[in-house]
PDB file of C-alpha atoms in Angstrom:
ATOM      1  CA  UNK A   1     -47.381 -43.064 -50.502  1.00  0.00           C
ATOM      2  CA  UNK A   2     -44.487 -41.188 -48.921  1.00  0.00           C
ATOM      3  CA  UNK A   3     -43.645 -42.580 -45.594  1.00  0.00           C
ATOM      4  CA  UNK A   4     -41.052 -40.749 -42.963  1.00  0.00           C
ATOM      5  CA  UNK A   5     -40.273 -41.618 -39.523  1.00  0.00           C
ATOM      6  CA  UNK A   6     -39.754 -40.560 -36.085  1.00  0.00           C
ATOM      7  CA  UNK A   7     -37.512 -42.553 -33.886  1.00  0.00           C
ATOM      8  CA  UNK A   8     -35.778 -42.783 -31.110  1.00  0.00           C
ATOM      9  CA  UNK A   9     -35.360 -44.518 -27.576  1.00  0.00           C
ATOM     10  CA  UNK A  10     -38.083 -44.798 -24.689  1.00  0.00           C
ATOM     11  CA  UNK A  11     -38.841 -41.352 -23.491  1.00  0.00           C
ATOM     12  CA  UNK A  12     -37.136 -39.484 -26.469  1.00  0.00           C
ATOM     13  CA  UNK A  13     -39.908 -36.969 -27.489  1.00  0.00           C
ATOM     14  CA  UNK A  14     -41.167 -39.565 -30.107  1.00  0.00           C
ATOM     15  CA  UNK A  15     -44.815 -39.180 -29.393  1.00  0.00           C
ATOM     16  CA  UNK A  16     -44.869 -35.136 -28.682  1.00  0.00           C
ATOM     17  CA  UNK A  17     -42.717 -34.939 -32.006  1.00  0.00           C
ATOM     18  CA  UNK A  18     -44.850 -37.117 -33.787  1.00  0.00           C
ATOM     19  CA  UNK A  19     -48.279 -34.680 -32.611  1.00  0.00           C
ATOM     20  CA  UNK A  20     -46.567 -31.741 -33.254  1.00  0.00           C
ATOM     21  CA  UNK A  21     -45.572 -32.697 -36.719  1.00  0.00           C
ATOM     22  CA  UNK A  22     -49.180 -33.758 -37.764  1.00  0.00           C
ATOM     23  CA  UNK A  23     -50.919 -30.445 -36.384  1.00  0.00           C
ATOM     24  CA  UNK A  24     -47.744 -28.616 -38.482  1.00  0.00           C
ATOM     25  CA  UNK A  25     -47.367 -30.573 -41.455  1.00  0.00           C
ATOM     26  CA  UNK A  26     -51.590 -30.801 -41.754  1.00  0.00           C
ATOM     27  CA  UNK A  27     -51.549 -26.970 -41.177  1.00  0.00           C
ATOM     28  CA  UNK A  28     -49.923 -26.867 -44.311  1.00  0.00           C
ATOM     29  CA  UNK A  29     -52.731 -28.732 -46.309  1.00  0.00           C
ATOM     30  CA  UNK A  30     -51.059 -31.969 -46.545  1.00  0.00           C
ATOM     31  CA  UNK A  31     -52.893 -35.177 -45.226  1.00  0.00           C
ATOM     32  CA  UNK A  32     -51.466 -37.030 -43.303  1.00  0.00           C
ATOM     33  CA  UNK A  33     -51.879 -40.746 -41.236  1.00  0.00           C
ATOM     34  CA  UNK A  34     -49.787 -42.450 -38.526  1.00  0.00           C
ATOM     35  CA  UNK A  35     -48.665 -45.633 -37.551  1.00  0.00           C
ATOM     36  CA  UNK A  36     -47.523 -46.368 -34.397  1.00  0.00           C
ATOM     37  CA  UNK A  37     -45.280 -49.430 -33.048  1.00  0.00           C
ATOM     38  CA  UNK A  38     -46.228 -50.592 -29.559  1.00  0.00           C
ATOM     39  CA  UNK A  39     -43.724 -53.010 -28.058  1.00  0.00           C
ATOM     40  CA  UNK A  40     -46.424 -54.565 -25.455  1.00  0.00           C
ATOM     41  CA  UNK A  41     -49.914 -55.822 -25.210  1.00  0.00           C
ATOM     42  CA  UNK A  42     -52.142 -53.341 -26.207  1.00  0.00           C
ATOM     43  CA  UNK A  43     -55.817 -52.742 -26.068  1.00  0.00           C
ATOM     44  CA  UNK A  44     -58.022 -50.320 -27.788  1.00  0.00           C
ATOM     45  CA  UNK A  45     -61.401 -51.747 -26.783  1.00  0.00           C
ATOM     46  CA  UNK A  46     -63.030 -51.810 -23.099  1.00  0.00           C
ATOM     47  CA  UNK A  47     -64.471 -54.739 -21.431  1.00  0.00           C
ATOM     48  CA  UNK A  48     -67.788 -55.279 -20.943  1.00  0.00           C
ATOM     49  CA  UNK A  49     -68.361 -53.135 -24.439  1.00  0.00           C
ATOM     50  CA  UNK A  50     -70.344 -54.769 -27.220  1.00  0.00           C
ATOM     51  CA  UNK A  51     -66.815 -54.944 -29.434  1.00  0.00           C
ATOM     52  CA  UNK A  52     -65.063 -56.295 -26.660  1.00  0.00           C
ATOM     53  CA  UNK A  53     -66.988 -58.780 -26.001  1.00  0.00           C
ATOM     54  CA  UNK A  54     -67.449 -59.933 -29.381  1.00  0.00           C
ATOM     55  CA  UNK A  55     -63.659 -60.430 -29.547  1.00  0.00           C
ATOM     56  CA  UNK A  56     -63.562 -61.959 -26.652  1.00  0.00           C
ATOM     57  CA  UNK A  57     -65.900 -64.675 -27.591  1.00  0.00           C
ATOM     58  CA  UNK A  58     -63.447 -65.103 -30.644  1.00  0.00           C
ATOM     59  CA  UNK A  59     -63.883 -63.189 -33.641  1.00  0.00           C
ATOM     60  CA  UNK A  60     -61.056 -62.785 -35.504  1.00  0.00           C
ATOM     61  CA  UNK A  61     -61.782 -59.012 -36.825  1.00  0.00           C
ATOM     62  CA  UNK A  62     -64.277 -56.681 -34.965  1.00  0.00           C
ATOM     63  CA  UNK A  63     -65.411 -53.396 -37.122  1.00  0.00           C
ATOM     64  CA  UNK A  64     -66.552 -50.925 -35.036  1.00  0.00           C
ATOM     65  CA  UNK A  65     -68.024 -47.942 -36.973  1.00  0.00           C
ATOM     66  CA  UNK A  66     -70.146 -44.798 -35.969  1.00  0.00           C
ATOM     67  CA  UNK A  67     -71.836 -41.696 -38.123  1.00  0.00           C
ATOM     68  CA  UNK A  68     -67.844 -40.029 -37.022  1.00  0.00           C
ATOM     69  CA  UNK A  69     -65.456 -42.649 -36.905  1.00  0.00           C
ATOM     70  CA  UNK A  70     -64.672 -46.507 -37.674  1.00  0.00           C
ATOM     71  CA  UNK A  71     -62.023 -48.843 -36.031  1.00  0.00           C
ATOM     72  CA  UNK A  72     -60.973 -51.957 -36.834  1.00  0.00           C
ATOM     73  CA  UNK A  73     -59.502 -54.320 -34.661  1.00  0.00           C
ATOM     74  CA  UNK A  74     -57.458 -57.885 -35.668  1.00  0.00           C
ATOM     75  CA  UNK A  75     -56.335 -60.416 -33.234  1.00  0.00           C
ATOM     76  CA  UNK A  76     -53.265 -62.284 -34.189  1.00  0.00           C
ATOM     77  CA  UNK A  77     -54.023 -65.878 -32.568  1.00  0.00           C
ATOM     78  CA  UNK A  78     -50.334 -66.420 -32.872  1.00  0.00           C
ATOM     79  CA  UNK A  79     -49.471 -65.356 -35.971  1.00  0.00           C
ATOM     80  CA  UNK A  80     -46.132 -63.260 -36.662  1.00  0.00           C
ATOM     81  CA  UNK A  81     -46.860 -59.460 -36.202  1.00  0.00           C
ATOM     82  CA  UNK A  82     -46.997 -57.626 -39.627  1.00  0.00           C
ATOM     83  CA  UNK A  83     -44.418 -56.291 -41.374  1.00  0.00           C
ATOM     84  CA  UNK A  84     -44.928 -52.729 -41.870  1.00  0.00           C
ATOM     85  CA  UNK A  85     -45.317 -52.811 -45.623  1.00  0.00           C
ATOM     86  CA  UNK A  86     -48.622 -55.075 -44.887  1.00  0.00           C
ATOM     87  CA  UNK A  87     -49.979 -52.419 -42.335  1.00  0.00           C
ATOM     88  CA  UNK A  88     -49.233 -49.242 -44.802  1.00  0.00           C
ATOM     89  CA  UNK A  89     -50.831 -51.314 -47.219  1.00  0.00           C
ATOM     90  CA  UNK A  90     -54.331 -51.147 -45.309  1.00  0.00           C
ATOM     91  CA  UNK A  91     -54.139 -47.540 -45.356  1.00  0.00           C
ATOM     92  CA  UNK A  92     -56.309 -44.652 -47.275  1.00  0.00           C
ATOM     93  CA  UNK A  93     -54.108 -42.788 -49.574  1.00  0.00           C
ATOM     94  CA  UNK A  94     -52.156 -39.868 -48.167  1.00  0.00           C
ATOM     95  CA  UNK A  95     -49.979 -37.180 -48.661  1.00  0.00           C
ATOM     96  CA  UNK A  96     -47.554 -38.490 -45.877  1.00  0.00           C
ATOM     97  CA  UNK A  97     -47.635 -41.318 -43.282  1.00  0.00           C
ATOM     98  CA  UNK A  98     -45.619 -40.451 -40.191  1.00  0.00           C
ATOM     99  CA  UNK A  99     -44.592 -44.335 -38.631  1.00  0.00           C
ATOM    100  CA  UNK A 100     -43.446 -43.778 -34.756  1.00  0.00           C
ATOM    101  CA  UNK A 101     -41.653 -46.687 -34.099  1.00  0.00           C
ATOM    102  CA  UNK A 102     -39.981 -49.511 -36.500  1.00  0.00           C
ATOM    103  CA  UNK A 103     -36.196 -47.986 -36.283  1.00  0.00           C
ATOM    104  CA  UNK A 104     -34.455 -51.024 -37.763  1.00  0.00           C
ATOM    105  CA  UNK A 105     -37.036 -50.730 -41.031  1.00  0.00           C
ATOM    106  CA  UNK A 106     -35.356 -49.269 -44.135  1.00  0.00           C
ATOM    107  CA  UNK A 107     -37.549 -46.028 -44.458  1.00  0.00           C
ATOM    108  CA  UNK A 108     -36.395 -42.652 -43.489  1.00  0.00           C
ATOM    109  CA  UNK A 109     -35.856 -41.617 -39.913  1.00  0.00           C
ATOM    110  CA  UNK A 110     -35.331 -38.362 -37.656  1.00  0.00           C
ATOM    111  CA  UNK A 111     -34.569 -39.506 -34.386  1.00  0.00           C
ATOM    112  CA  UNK A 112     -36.069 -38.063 -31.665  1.00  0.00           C
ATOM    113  CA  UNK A 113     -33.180 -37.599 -28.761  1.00  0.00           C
ATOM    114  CA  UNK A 114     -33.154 -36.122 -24.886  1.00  0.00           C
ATOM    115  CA  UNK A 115     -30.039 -36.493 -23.171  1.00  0.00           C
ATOM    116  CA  UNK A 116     -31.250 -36.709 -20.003  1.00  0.00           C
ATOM    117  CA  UNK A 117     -32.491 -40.323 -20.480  1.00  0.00           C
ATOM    118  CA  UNK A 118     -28.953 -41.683 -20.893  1.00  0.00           C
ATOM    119  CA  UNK A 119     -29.240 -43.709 -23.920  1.00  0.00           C
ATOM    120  CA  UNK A 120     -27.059 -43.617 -26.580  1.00  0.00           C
ATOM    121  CA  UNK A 121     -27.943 -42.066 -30.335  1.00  0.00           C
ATOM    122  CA  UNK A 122     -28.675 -44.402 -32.707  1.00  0.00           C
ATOM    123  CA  UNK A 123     -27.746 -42.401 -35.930  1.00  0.00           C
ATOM    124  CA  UNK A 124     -24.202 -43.518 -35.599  1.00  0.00           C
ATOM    125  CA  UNK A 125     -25.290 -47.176 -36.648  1.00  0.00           C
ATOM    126  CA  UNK A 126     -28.195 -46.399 -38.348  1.00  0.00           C
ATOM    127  CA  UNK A 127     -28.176 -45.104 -41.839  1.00  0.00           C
ATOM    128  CA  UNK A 128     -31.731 -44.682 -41.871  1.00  0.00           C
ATOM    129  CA  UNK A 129     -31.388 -41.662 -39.676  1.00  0.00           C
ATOM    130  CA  UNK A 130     -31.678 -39.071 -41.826  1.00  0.00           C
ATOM    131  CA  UNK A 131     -31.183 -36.153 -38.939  1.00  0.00           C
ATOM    132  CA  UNK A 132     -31.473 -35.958 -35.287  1.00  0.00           C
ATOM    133  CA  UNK A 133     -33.724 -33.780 -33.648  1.00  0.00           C
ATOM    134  CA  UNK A 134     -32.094 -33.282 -30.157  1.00  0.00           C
ATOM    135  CA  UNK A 135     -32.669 -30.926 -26.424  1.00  0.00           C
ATOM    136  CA  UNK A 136     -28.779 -30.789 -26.164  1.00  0.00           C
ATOM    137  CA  UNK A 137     -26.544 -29.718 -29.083  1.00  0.00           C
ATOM    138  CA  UNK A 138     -24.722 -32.595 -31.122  1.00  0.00           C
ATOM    139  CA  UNK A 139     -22.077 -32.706 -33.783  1.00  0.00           C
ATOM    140  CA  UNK A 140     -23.056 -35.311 -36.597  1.00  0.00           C
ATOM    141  CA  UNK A 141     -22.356 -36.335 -40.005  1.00  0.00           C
ATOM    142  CA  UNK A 142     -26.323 -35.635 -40.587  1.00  0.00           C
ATOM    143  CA  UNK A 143     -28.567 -32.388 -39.554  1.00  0.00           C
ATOM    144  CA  UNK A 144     -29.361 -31.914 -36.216  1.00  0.00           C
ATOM    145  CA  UNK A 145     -32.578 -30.127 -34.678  1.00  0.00           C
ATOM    146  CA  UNK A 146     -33.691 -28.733 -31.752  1.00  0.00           C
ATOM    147  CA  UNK A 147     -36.575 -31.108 -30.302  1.00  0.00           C
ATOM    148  CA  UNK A 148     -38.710 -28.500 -30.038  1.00  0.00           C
ATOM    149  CA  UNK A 149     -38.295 -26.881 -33.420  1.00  0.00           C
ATOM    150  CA  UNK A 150     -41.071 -28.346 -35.121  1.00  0.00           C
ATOM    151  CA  UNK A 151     -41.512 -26.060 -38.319  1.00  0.00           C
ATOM    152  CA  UNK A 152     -37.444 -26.343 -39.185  1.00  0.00           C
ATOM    153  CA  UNK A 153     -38.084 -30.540 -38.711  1.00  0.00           C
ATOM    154  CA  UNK A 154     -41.517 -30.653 -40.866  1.00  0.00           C
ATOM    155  CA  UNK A 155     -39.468 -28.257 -43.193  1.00  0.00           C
ATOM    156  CA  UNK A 156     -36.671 -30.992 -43.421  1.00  0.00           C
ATOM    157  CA  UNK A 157     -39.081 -34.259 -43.909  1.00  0.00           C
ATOM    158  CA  UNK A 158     -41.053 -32.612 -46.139  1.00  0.00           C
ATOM    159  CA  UNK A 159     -38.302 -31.494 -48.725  1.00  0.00           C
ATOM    160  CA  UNK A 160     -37.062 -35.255 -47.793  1.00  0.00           C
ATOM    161  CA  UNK A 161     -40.187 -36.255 -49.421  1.00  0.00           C
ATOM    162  CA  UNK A 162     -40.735 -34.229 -51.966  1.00  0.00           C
ATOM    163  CA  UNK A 163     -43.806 -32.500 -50.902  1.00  0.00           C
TER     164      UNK A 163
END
């Protein structure tokens, strides 16, 4: 499976980025999935639902699953998060998986950057970075995008990959 990531500080364009890739890169005829790192507690069922209450009341996985869709959730207890390699192992087969997220894991990166947040780029010290993708213009040693440029940036990760 070829895996290619977007990264980038809090408020970067990481999530918009991330949509507008999969709407661009599936326009194409690729498939594609997406992982997505959360750095809090996060919840993806509602309480007083049926699932919700079942996990509540301890089970350790809850399958929910419908004539359209099918979710699974798994509840730590404790345990280490994941390593990403475990969670792309769960996946279907794709084309592509797009990881938001994870930018100290070894697979490719663009970062996502907007000056106006103040934070540094992290390209300089991260050779995982493959190219920035950027509101303001910067000089690097890599390619640089403009954040809103989607086509030029699926172009890019896409010839990255080999697809």
């Amino acid at each position: 499976m070829r895996i290619y990531g977007v990264t980038g500080w809090k408020n970067a364009g990481k999530t918009g980025l991330m949509e507008r890739l999969v709407t661009e890169i599936t326009g194409r005829g690729f498939s594609v999935s997406t992982v997505k790192h959360a750095h809090h507690s996060f919840d993806v069922d509602q309480p007083g639902k049926d699932s919700h209450r079942h996990r509540s009341a301890g089970a350790r996985e809850v399958l929910l699953a419908s004539g359209r869709r099918w979710a699974l959730m798994h509840e730590l207890d404790g345990e280490q998060e994941p390593p990403l390699s475990e969670l792309l192992a769960r996946l279907a087969p794709v084309d592509l998986v797009l990881v938001e997220g994870y930018k100290r894991d070894s697979h490719p990166k663009v970062e996502a950057h907007r000056a106006e947040t103040g934070n540094p780029l992290i390209a300089p010290d991260e050779p995982t970075v493959r190219a920035v993708a950027s509101d303001v213009p910067l000089t690097l040693d890599r390619p640089v995008f403009d954040l809103d440029d989607t086509r030029a940036i699926a172009d890019f990760i896409l010839r990255e990959v080999g697809l």
